[in-house]
XYZ file of C-alpha atoms in Angstrom:
722
model
C 5.970 17.111 36.700
C 2.368 17.800 37.755
C 0.998 18.276 34.224
C 1.745 16.011 31.258
C 1.207 16.383 27.527
C 0.074 12.954 26.304
C -0.106 11.665 22.749
C -3.062 9.299 23.068
C -3.331 6.338 20.703
C -6.299 7.703 18.780
C -5.436 9.116 15.346
C -8.551 11.305 15.311
C -7.359 13.212 18.392
C -4.439 15.515 18.947
C -2.301 15.446 22.093
C -4.162 16.050 25.372
C -3.076 17.348 28.784
C -3.508 15.367 32.001
C -2.701 15.821 35.678
C 0.038 13.616 37.104
C -1.335 12.462 40.493
C 0.747 12.640 43.643
C 3.170 9.747 43.917
C 3.234 9.024 40.169
C 6.403 9.803 38.237
C 6.432 10.307 34.453
C 8.929 11.657 31.944
C 8.885 12.266 28.177
C 8.462 8.859 26.549
C 6.638 7.228 29.467
C 3.862 4.903 28.310
C 0.736 5.709 30.309
C -2.951 4.877 30.611
C -5.138 7.964 30.168
C -8.900 8.359 30.625
C -11.002 9.651 27.725
C -14.655 9.811 28.613
C -15.581 6.367 29.929
C -12.679 4.733 28.073
C -9.039 4.126 28.915
C -6.462 4.743 26.192
C -2.767 4.084 25.903
C -0.660 7.183 25.470
C 2.920 8.431 25.428
C 4.074 11.441 27.449
C 5.591 14.056 25.128
C 7.461 17.345 25.387
C 4.791 20.054 25.306
C 6.902 22.364 23.158
C 7.345 19.675 20.476
C 3.729 18.535 20.354
C 1.359 21.549 20.475
C -2.207 20.899 21.570
C -5.356 22.562 20.262
C -7.238 21.634 23.424
C -5.237 23.202 26.257
C -7.275 23.764 29.437
C -6.569 25.076 32.914
C -5.076 22.887 35.642
C -8.412 22.694 37.429
C -10.025 20.932 34.481
C -7.383 18.251 34.036
C -8.148 14.585 34.634
C -5.670 12.333 36.399
C -3.527 9.839 34.546
C -4.536 6.333 35.562
C -1.156 4.624 35.531
C 2.337 4.233 34.110
C 3.115 0.961 32.346
C 6.188 -1.059 33.437
C 8.246 -0.570 30.268
C 11.176 1.747 29.510
C 10.146 5.192 28.181
C 10.401 5.701 24.425
C 13.823 7.310 23.995
C 14.326 10.779 22.527
C 15.723 9.529 19.175
C 12.613 7.399 18.632
C 10.336 10.296 19.572
C 12.170 12.518 17.061
C 11.709 9.804 14.418
C 7.974 9.641 15.146
C 7.709 13.421 14.791
C 9.682 13.434 11.525
C 7.708 10.547 10.003
C 4.366 12.118 10.901
C 5.440 15.473 9.463
C 7.067 14.154 6.267
C 4.359 11.632 5.362
C 1.470 13.826 6.598
C 0.296 11.139 9.014
C -1.292 11.517 12.471
C 1.486 11.283 15.097
C -0.591 8.748 17.039
C -0.668 6.428 13.988
C 3.130 6.515 13.834
C 3.598 6.140 17.603
C 1.295 3.121 17.569
C 3.909 1.289 15.448
C 6.387 1.714 18.314
C 3.888 0.084 20.687
C 3.247 -2.794 18.307
C 2.828 -5.446 21.000
C 0.145 -4.635 23.572
C 1.019 -7.786 25.524
C 4.576 -6.445 25.921
C 3.196 -3.551 27.945
C 1.790 -5.890 30.582
C 3.738 -7.121 33.578
C 2.979 -10.873 33.575
C 5.809 -13.161 32.492
C 3.804 -16.353 31.907
C 1.128 -16.945 29.306
C -0.969 -19.976 28.432
C -0.703 -21.137 24.840
C -2.235 -24.175 23.170
C -1.002 -26.958 20.876
C -2.356 -30.169 19.373
C -1.762 -33.374 21.342
C -2.172 -35.796 18.427
C -5.394 -37.236 19.886
C -8.496 -37.256 17.682
C -11.829 -36.578 19.419
C -14.648 -39.123 19.139
C -16.927 -36.458 17.639
C -14.896 -35.162 14.682
C -16.938 -32.497 12.891
C -15.683 -31.065 9.565
C -14.647 -27.873 11.359
C -12.726 -29.789 14.023
C -10.992 -31.875 11.349
C -10.050 -28.719 9.449
C -8.709 -27.118 12.637
C -6.516 -30.090 13.570
C -5.189 -30.419 10.009
C -4.243 -26.739 9.691
C -2.899 -26.281 13.215
C -0.383 -29.107 12.801
C 2.669 -28.199 14.891
C 1.581 -24.594 15.468
C 1.333 -23.285 19.005
C -0.374 -20.083 20.155
C -3.284 -18.382 21.845
C -6.791 -19.654 21.143
C -7.461 -16.671 18.860
C -4.216 -17.258 16.960
C -4.975 -20.953 16.416
C -8.517 -20.090 15.314
C -7.091 -17.670 12.741
C -4.613 -20.265 11.447
C -7.384 -22.866 11.170
C -10.006 -20.428 9.796
C -12.551 -21.529 12.418
C -14.236 -19.848 15.368
C -12.708 -19.607 18.844
C -15.467 -21.953 20.042
C -14.175 -24.780 17.835
C -10.701 -24.480 19.396
C -12.156 -24.358 22.925
C -14.191 -27.465 22.137
C -11.043 -29.297 21.071
C -9.376 -28.224 24.316
C -12.224 -29.830 26.280
C -11.841 -33.084 24.352
C -8.078 -33.216 24.980
C -7.177 -32.870 21.283
C -5.551 -29.536 22.128
C -3.690 -28.949 25.385
C -2.644 -25.823 27.310
C 1.060 -25.043 27.700
C 2.526 -22.511 30.144
C 5.142 -20.390 28.331
C 7.838 -18.248 29.937
C 7.714 -15.353 27.482
C 10.507 -13.258 28.994
C 13.233 -15.887 28.734
C 16.440 -14.175 27.502
C 17.597 -14.683 23.927
C 20.960 -16.279 23.205
C 23.820 -13.806 22.874
C 25.480 -13.783 19.417
C 29.250 -14.287 19.407
C 31.095 -11.886 17.065
C 34.107 -14.234 16.957
C 32.107 -17.347 15.996
C 32.396 -18.611 12.413
C 34.441 -15.695 11.078
C 34.622 -16.121 7.286
C 37.623 -16.056 4.971
C 37.009 -12.852 3.001
C 38.477 -11.893 -0.338
C 40.651 -8.782 -0.635
C 37.718 -6.737 -1.982
C 35.469 -7.972 0.816
C 38.054 -7.181 3.499
C 38.474 -3.646 2.181
C 34.720 -3.096 2.031
C 34.094 -4.506 5.516
C 36.892 -2.389 7.005
C 35.163 0.800 5.848
C 31.827 -0.306 7.311
C 33.404 -1.430 10.590
C 35.170 1.933 10.949
C 31.820 3.744 10.924
C 30.444 1.387 13.596
C 33.492 1.833 15.828
C 33.346 5.631 15.419
C 29.632 5.565 16.462
C 28.790 8.146 13.820
C 25.878 8.640 11.478
C 26.958 7.661 7.976
C 24.640 6.291 5.269
C 26.608 3.958 2.986
C 25.514 2.215 -0.192
C 26.972 -1.304 -0.298
C 26.757 -1.897 -4.061
C 27.711 -5.427 -5.037
C 26.672 -7.724 -7.869
C 24.518 -10.729 -6.981
C 26.674 -13.387 -5.330
C 29.444 -10.941 -4.353
C 29.077 -11.647 -0.630
C 27.362 -8.447 0.548
C 25.836 -10.290 3.511
C 29.222 -11.587 4.696
C 30.651 -8.074 4.376
C 28.011 -6.308 6.412
C 28.072 -9.173 8.942
C 31.534 -7.839 9.886
C 29.933 -4.496 10.748
C 27.280 -6.374 12.753
C 30.073 -8.195 14.611
C 31.710 -4.861 15.451
C 28.423 -3.526 16.847
C 27.941 -6.651 18.997
C 31.504 -6.398 20.291
C 30.824 -2.777 21.265
C 27.665 -3.798 23.153
C 25.342 -1.987 20.731
C 22.220 -3.280 19.006
C 21.777 -3.918 15.282
C 18.655 -3.836 13.117
C 18.596 -5.670 9.767
C 15.584 -4.948 7.557
C 14.519 -7.499 4.917
C 11.876 -6.808 2.267
C 10.072 -10.178 2.434
C 9.026 -12.379 5.339
C 9.977 -15.404 3.209
C 13.618 -14.242 3.254
C 13.755 -14.309 7.048
C 14.384 -18.050 7.489
C 17.325 -18.318 5.032
C 18.829 -15.231 6.682
C 18.443 -16.734 10.171
C 20.336 -19.827 9.031
C 23.221 -17.769 7.616
C 23.287 -15.600 10.728
C 23.427 -18.601 13.059
C 26.345 -20.055 11.083
C 28.246 -16.785 11.504
C 27.332 -15.831 15.096
C 26.460 -19.120 16.757
C 22.770 -18.397 17.381
C 19.746 -16.961 15.627
C 18.960 -13.226 15.819
C 15.673 -11.901 17.173
C 13.003 -12.065 14.472
C 10.231 -9.498 14.011
C 7.502 -10.010 11.422
C 3.754 -10.525 11.096
C 4.047 -14.308 11.442
C 5.075 -14.196 15.113
C 2.767 -15.349 17.889
C 1.655 -12.816 20.481
C 4.029 -14.282 23.078
C 6.952 -14.123 20.614
C 6.202 -10.483 19.810
C 6.055 -9.637 23.505
C 9.361 -11.347 24.232
C 11.097 -9.613 21.312
C 9.654 -6.170 22.088
C 10.565 -6.233 25.775
C 14.124 -7.436 25.231
C 14.682 -4.941 22.428
C 13.481 -2.196 24.765
C 15.731 -3.489 27.571
C 18.769 -3.651 25.286
C 19.159 -7.437 25.723
C 18.250 -8.326 22.115
C 21.493 -7.546 20.310
C 20.467 -8.184 16.685
C 16.951 -7.899 15.290
C 16.010 -8.978 11.773
C 12.618 -8.150 10.456
C 10.215 -6.522 8.086
C 9.809 -2.743 7.762
C 7.728 -2.462 10.959
C 10.839 -3.415 12.982
C 12.133 0.060 12.193
C 9.932 1.646 14.874
C 10.764 -0.712 17.747
C 12.178 0.949 20.910
C 15.859 -0.064 20.685
C 17.739 0.877 23.839
C 21.179 1.290 22.260
C 21.080 1.121 18.479
C 24.522 0.998 16.885
C 23.861 -0.110 13.288
C 21.012 -0.308 10.759
C 21.231 -2.496 7.652
C 18.622 -2.330 4.869
C 19.143 -5.438 2.734
C 17.864 -5.396 -0.867
C 17.420 -1.659 -0.312
C 16.026 -1.095 -3.809
C 12.947 -3.224 -3.115
C 9.605 -1.438 -3.581
C 8.029 -3.599 -0.848
C 9.803 -1.335 1.662
C 7.116 1.250 0.804
C 4.110 0.867 3.116
C 0.896 1.208 1.092
C -1.632 1.106 3.967
C -1.897 3.178 7.119
C 1.165 5.411 7.343
C 2.571 5.560 3.784
C 6.246 5.576 4.720
C 9.279 4.199 2.858
C 11.379 2.097 5.240
C 14.617 2.765 3.355
C 14.309 6.529 3.819
C 12.980 6.295 7.378
C 15.897 3.981 8.243
C 18.329 6.710 7.200
C 16.489 9.209 9.402
C 16.504 6.811 12.354
C 20.244 6.436 11.899
C 20.572 10.220 11.937
C 18.598 10.577 15.174
C 20.395 7.621 16.806
C 23.834 8.744 15.596
C 24.643 5.359 14.028
C 25.696 4.184 10.559
C 23.155 2.933 8.021
C 24.113 0.379 5.345
C 21.951 0.149 2.218
C 22.874 -3.156 0.537
C 21.802 -3.799 -3.056
C 22.955 -5.317 -6.335
C 20.689 -2.895 -8.223
C 20.466 0.343 -6.208
C 17.500 2.663 -6.726
C 18.137 5.810 -8.746
C 17.209 7.849 -5.659
C 19.997 6.146 -3.688
C 22.517 6.504 -6.517
C 21.741 10.215 -6.702
C 22.393 10.616 -2.968
C 25.819 9.046 -3.556
C 26.462 11.366 -6.516
C 25.544 14.364 -4.354
C 27.996 13.261 -1.653
C 25.337 12.653 1.004
C 25.891 8.882 1.055
C 29.197 7.021 0.935
C 29.610 4.099 -1.457
C 31.373 0.746 -1.105
C 31.543 -1.465 -4.201
C 31.935 -5.228 -4.654
C 32.401 -5.569 -8.410
C 32.781 -9.353 -8.736
C 31.261 -12.574 -7.443
C 32.925 -14.414 -4.585
C 35.403 -17.163 -5.416
C 35.243 -18.900 -8.771
C 31.628 -17.976 -9.516
C 31.005 -15.723 -12.508
C 28.020 -13.683 -13.624
C 25.700 -15.686 -15.919
C 25.465 -15.084 -19.661
C 22.156 -13.388 -20.593
C 20.659 -14.208 -23.970
C 17.444 -12.827 -25.540
C 14.749 -14.892 -27.237
C 12.738 -12.748 -29.661
C 9.201 -14.078 -29.307
C 8.253 -12.672 -32.711
C 11.086 -14.490 -34.509
C 11.013 -17.596 -32.261
C 7.456 -17.973 -30.966
C 6.396 -20.853 -28.706
C 4.121 -23.546 -30.115
C 0.457 -22.578 -30.307
C -1.077 -22.686 -26.839
C 2.362 -22.871 -25.207
C 4.479 -20.240 -23.451
C 8.046 -21.576 -23.521
C 9.996 -20.903 -26.722
C 11.771 -23.898 -28.340
C 15.258 -22.595 -27.465
C 14.328 -22.288 -23.773
C 12.800 -25.792 -23.800
C 16.037 -27.158 -25.326
C 18.149 -25.388 -22.672
C 15.893 -26.754 -19.942
C 16.261 -30.280 -21.316
C 20.071 -29.960 -21.378
C 20.153 -28.544 -17.838
C 18.119 -31.453 -16.455
C 20.292 -33.933 -18.342
C 23.349 -32.547 -16.507
C 21.593 -33.036 -13.163
C 21.343 -29.277 -12.560
C 18.427 -27.152 -11.406
C 16.467 -24.477 -13.270
C 14.187 -21.560 -12.481
C 11.330 -20.404 -14.710
C 10.360 -16.869 -13.667
C 7.016 -15.147 -14.267
C 5.843 -12.424 -11.910
C 2.196 -13.422 -12.046
C 0.514 -15.625 -9.452
C -2.210 -18.141 -10.209
C -3.065 -20.041 -13.389
C -4.348 -17.237 -15.608
C -4.856 -13.491 -15.063
C -8.248 -13.501 -16.788
C -11.070 -16.012 -17.233
C -13.776 -15.416 -19.830
C -16.668 -17.196 -21.500
C -15.932 -18.257 -25.070
C -19.650 -18.076 -25.874
C -20.688 -14.613 -24.670
C -17.345 -13.009 -23.755
C -18.237 -12.533 -20.066
C -15.168 -11.644 -17.971
C -14.948 -12.407 -14.282
C -14.395 -9.196 -12.329
C -14.044 -8.721 -8.583
C -17.292 -7.399 -7.027
C -15.262 -5.123 -4.724
C -12.533 -3.856 -7.093
C -12.097 -2.844 -10.699
C -9.801 -5.781 -11.368
C -10.125 -9.169 -13.024
C -10.413 -12.306 -10.945
C -7.356 -14.553 -11.217
C -7.875 -18.283 -11.563
C -5.952 -20.422 -9.050
C -6.270 -24.046 -10.123
C -4.299 -25.434 -7.186
C -7.158 -24.412 -4.877
C -9.889 -24.252 -7.564
C -10.764 -20.660 -6.839
C -11.078 -17.311 -8.584
C -9.326 -14.693 -6.449
C -8.829 -10.925 -6.429
C -5.209 -10.027 -5.681
C -6.199 -6.586 -4.415
C -8.871 -7.258 -1.782
C -8.602 -11.025 -1.252
C -12.149 -11.832 -2.410
C -12.354 -15.447 -3.576
C -15.065 -17.707 -5.004
C -15.227 -21.184 -6.553
C -14.753 -21.487 -10.300
C -18.335 -21.921 -11.619
C -19.303 -24.812 -13.864
C -21.452 -22.595 -16.079
C -21.113 -19.008 -17.259
C -23.101 -16.717 -14.923
C -24.027 -14.515 -17.899
C -25.239 -16.971 -20.560
C -25.442 -20.229 -18.522
C -23.351 -22.146 -21.070
C -21.587 -25.164 -19.591
C -17.844 -25.765 -20.017
C -17.377 -22.468 -21.866
C -14.917 -20.796 -19.495
C -11.370 -20.389 -20.802
C -8.220 -19.008 -19.166
C -6.501 -16.114 -20.935
C -2.756 -15.609 -20.500
C -0.327 -17.454 -18.266
C 0.358 -17.430 -14.548
C 2.981 -19.524 -12.771
C 0.586 -22.448 -12.300
C -0.006 -22.619 -16.061
C 3.730 -22.497 -16.759
C 4.223 -25.276 -14.205
C 1.639 -27.425 -16.018
C 3.489 -26.864 -19.302
C 6.829 -27.763 -17.699
C 5.361 -30.957 -16.188
C 3.919 -31.950 -19.582
C 7.321 -31.417 -21.241
C 9.341 -33.115 -18.488
C 7.052 -35.569 -16.658
C 9.946 -37.069 -14.686
C 11.133 -33.695 -13.331
C 10.271 -32.565 -9.805
C 8.570 -29.168 -10.172
C 7.835 -26.669 -7.381
C 5.617 -23.588 -7.677
C 7.061 -20.858 -5.453
C 4.842 -17.815 -4.842
C 3.351 -16.037 -1.843
C 0.491 -18.567 -2.121
C 2.849 -21.462 -1.381
C 5.616 -19.753 0.669
C 3.651 -17.700 3.194
C 5.820 -18.118 6.281
C 9.483 -18.467 7.284
C 8.838 -22.145 8.010
C 7.576 -22.723 4.468
C 10.631 -20.884 3.115
C 12.904 -23.119 5.191
C 11.136 -26.202 3.839
C 11.640 -24.945 0.267
C 15.349 -24.253 0.854
C 15.801 -27.707 2.365
C 14.197 -29.394 -0.649
C 16.361 -27.401 -3.073
C 19.568 -28.199 -1.201
C 18.609 -31.879 -1.008
C 18.008 -32.001 -4.779
C 14.304 -32.705 -4.261
C 13.381 -29.962 -6.763
C 14.553 -29.902 -10.388
C 12.603 -26.918 -11.681
C 11.288 -23.925 -9.772
C 8.428 -21.995 -11.334
C 8.171 -18.801 -9.324
C 7.386 -15.128 -8.982
C 9.484 -12.268 -7.587
C 9.589 -14.171 -4.279
C 12.560 -16.168 -5.639
C 14.456 -13.243 -7.191
C 16.529 -12.384 -4.126
C 18.218 -13.760 -1.048
C 18.521 -17.405 -2.121
C 21.807 -19.187 -2.855
C 21.519 -22.481 -4.747
C 24.898 -23.501 -6.258
C 23.321 -26.169 -8.477
C 20.840 -23.760 -10.084
C 22.375 -22.898 -13.460
C 19.473 -21.932 -15.752
C 16.995 -19.073 -15.440
C 14.222 -18.536 -17.978
C 12.315 -15.242 -17.823
C 8.988 -16.124 -19.447
C 7.753 -12.576 -20.106
C 10.540 -10.025 -19.695
C 8.221 -7.250 -20.957
C 5.603 -7.753 -18.236
C 6.930 -5.107 -15.836
C 7.054 -2.448 -18.576
C 3.248 -2.280 -18.742
C 1.170 0.329 -16.934
C 2.975 3.641 -17.451
C 4.759 3.674 -14.069
C 7.646 6.183 -14.086
C 9.851 3.499 -12.477
C 8.759 0.705 -14.853
C 12.072 0.405 -16.724
C 14.099 0.631 -13.526
C 11.969 -1.984 -11.777
C 12.163 -4.326 -14.764
C 15.949 -3.969 -14.874
C 16.261 -4.576 -11.134
C 13.929 -7.554 -11.079
C 15.487 -9.340 -14.053
C 19.015 -8.639 -12.790
C 18.021 -10.075 -9.418
C 16.416 -13.218 -10.847
C 19.368 -13.638 -13.240
C 21.618 -13.546 -10.201
C 20.133 -16.839 -8.986
C 21.993 -18.656 -11.809
C 25.600 -19.820 -11.631
C 26.275 -18.873 -8.009
C 28.614 -21.856 -7.516
C 31.401 -23.378 -9.585
C 29.027 -24.284 -12.440
C 28.392 -21.511 -15.006
C 24.936 -20.007 -15.313
C 22.809 -19.023 -18.295
C 19.757 -16.763 -18.510
C 17.208 -16.559 -21.335
C 14.911 -13.530 -21.652
C 11.739 -14.126 -23.635
C 10.765 -10.716 -25.002
C 8.824 -9.049 -27.802
C 11.164 -6.025 -27.610
C 14.792 -7.219 -27.611
C 15.945 -3.779 -28.810
C 14.293 -1.835 -25.971
C 16.869 0.073 -23.904
C 16.252 -1.932 -20.751
C 16.615 -5.242 -22.637
C 19.830 -4.104 -24.327
C 21.255 -3.087 -20.935
C 20.408 -6.488 -19.462
C 21.870 -8.411 -22.385
C 25.092 -6.376 -22.613
C 25.463 -5.961 -18.860
C 25.891 -2.191 -19.291
C 24.135 -1.130 -16.104
C 25.911 2.218 -15.921
C 24.683 3.320 -19.347
C 21.135 2.279 -18.466
C 21.153 4.117 -15.139
C 22.693 7.209 -16.745
C 19.949 7.351 -19.380
C 17.175 6.729 -16.833
C 18.595 9.353 -14.483
C 18.792 11.935 -17.252
C 15.195 11.278 -18.329
C 14.067 11.748 -14.709
C 16.039 14.988 -14.504
C 14.419 16.328 -17.680
C 10.939 15.420 -16.426
C 11.542 16.810 -12.928
C 10.636 13.377 -11.574
C 12.107 11.924 -8.355
C 14.821 12.334 -7.200
C 14.930 15.711 -9.005
C 11.331 16.659 -8.250
C 8.581 15.737 -5.826
C 5.364 13.772 -6.265
C 2.523 13.435 -3.791
C -0.770 11.650 -4.413
C -4.054 12.657 -2.801
C -6.446 9.699 -2.872
C -10.125 10.306 -2.104
C -12.302 7.264 -1.449
C -15.797 6.422 -0.230
C -18.403 3.702 -0.547
C -20.569 6.507 -2.005
C -19.189 7.290 -5.470
C -20.875 10.699 -5.612
C -19.474 11.763 -2.241
C -15.961 10.726 -3.264
C -16.214 12.550 -6.585
C -17.629 15.721 -5.022
C -14.878 15.797 -2.387
C -12.183 15.222 -5.018
C -13.563 18.095 -7.089
C -13.685 20.358 -4.024
C -10.044 19.545 -3.242
C -9.146 20.204 -6.870
C -10.887 23.604 -6.849
C -9.067 24.587 -3.645
C -5.631 23.712 -5.068
C -3.184 26.587 -4.481
C -1.635 28.352 -7.465
C 2.103 28.043 -6.892
C 4.715 28.513 -9.591
C 6.809 25.589 -8.350
C 3.894 23.131 -8.248
C 1.388 21.554 -10.638
C -1.763 19.673 -9.660
C -3.212 17.051 -12.024
C -6.758 15.776 -11.593
C -8.957 14.855 -9.948
C -9.595 11.776 -12.059
C -10.815 8.262 -11.312
C -7.900 6.166 -10.082
C -6.712 3.425 -12.465
C -8.003 1.053 -9.775
C -11.256 3.010 -9.556
C -12.767 0.745 -6.901
C -10.810 -1.008 -4.180
C -12.352 -3.057 -1.377
C -15.766 -1.618 -2.164
C -14.615 2.024 -2.075
C -14.736 4.318 -5.116
C -11.426 6.122 -5.603
C -10.351 9.413 -7.181
C -6.790 10.718 -7.367
C -4.997 14.026 -7.604
C -1.275 14.081 -8.339
C 0.946 16.896 -7.077
C 4.186 17.508 -8.994
C 6.536 20.008 -7.358
C 10.097 21.199 -7.564
C 12.525 19.599 -5.145
C 13.042 22.799 -3.149
C 9.331 23.262 -2.362
C 8.108 22.205 1.088
C 5.237 20.304 -0.447
C 4.091 18.938 2.933
C 3.342 22.429 4.296
C 1.526 23.351 1.083
C -0.680 20.235 1.154
C -1.332 20.571 4.884
C -2.587 24.151 4.516
C -4.507 23.260 1.348
C -6.445 20.352 2.890
C -7.075 22.247 6.130
C -9.252 24.603 4.084
C -11.482 21.841 2.668
C -14.348 20.198 4.573
C -15.583 16.739 3.634
C -18.107 14.201 4.867
C -17.205 11.653 7.532
C -17.943 8.873 5.031
C -15.142 10.116 2.767
C -11.512 9.182 3.387
C -8.695 11.421 2.151
C -5.194 9.929 2.173
C -1.966 11.661 1.174
C 0.833 9.487 -0.210
C 4.110 11.447 -0.240
C 6.679 9.993 -2.669
C 4.211 7.430 -4.091
C 5.451 4.158 -5.552
C 2.072 2.841 -6.668
C 0.058 4.898 -9.140
C -3.004 2.656 -9.087
């Protein structure tokens, strides 16, 4: 090959052609270094017929490739996945390919790296920044930049601590092989239903065939143990497995369960890894030595050498939809990767998405059911509390019946969970004198008070500021009041009611890493926590046999906002959090505090009639032509200049094609009209299922010109309508 088509890692550029110098050997998938002006860019060699270029030139004008990196080429199935993802989600191919090259250090040849850790010594000159760094670093180890990020200080502070001896360098062998999981280790005693289910999944693995399968089992039915048998079959066949989890906090409990079954931990992949850990994982995945990888959605694009099984756990979770960069849905992309790799895909869920259920109904996906809990455990009783008929005391948020149940649970020495999917102390802070409301300066959203850290924070952009002593509008002192409850406020109420109880607030503010999750699990299992007050972070993946009571503080919360999936999400979330109760021999009980006990979703939860609920929701989607029976795509226009964003949105709206099978709504200001300092306008495309909406939108936007200061993003199959 003397001429190579290269997909360079610059999303603003298309593929470019280069000359392959004498003595250099490349093939499709080779990772190369290519010159672009005075710069050097990473790139991937691609088949010219699959990646057309708008900038083809003669051989005499080609520049030489500068080198080939010492890593295996990206295999054909992964290249096909990159092409499909870019085409389906209308994303630049380079942006998708960059996810496959997620560790730049993995592309380098060196096997040793110098990391740093605290020695325990305290320097003579201990500045506030140095003290903060040593406190936050704790037992962490990493590169200087990584430790500086953890400590929220500059690199210079870390280097200064190195000079004083408070932090020491450590040489790390980053290519040390991972332990090999043993498929025969810790084999469980399965029930008859579990054995039948696992046999069907194992058969697909052994046959090495593409087969998407919904593993539909109630909470506590042992879905993990069942699909572990399929993982064991893949290991025994010498093929790799990928397990996707929706939350980083779920990784540590999963690693513990995996190690008990297979004798060692799997390879982890998530944003909390150090650079050296990411390099080690990436290289051994690419070499085929890492047999089982568990990780967040980004693990889907890693270069597996011999993929034999994909598992998407909690497959209904909306966090599998990427909302920044490439707007892909990991559940759907996982199915496509399985198709290209020729391997089975297991979608495990206690509350499958309507889209997945419809694929089963259409015969495209197989289904394996686990209808009952494992062993003696039974599903908890769910009981409504009508907040109109049984309101809490004034200024309180827990109804008397829930307080009584909590008191009885603690008296029996059992644990309880109070669930409210709202972080912080209060969602709104205002001045009782002038009515001033605290709004984020960068977003059209209220600032949320967090009393644990004494800050007002925006949950959209991360902006934070201290809670002021006086109102910034009228200068009145001590006039600021919280409006509504968050988990911190509920925790304060619980502590006031039960001062002897050990209460833990569990949110993404307190459980931000696998290590923190492991600490939380350890405290629960040791009985060091009596009452959890938590958000959706505790609705899935955890197994606490002594947790017998769940109180849902505001069951109506998820029904707000007009989202087409609001009822489905509410049903899924409450079913999941209810499933934390009664997972052992002790029976569980769930109380739903609601203002609408007769709403269809509440009736379905109380009666346990999931099939009737799903049937009604599916029929309403069918009548509306909503997914999975129709197509949605959002076009989001944003700019720091409001006028430029509005003008571009109007121009896109005027250029909308007139197609019988498609409607275009908008442009209109987005519900979140400003985000991170950018003004936002939205158009919503609603099309029939049969229409190739991607081709329509691609041609439509190609005919519109907009300013460089305006960003236009297409979100195919949107999950967020903000």
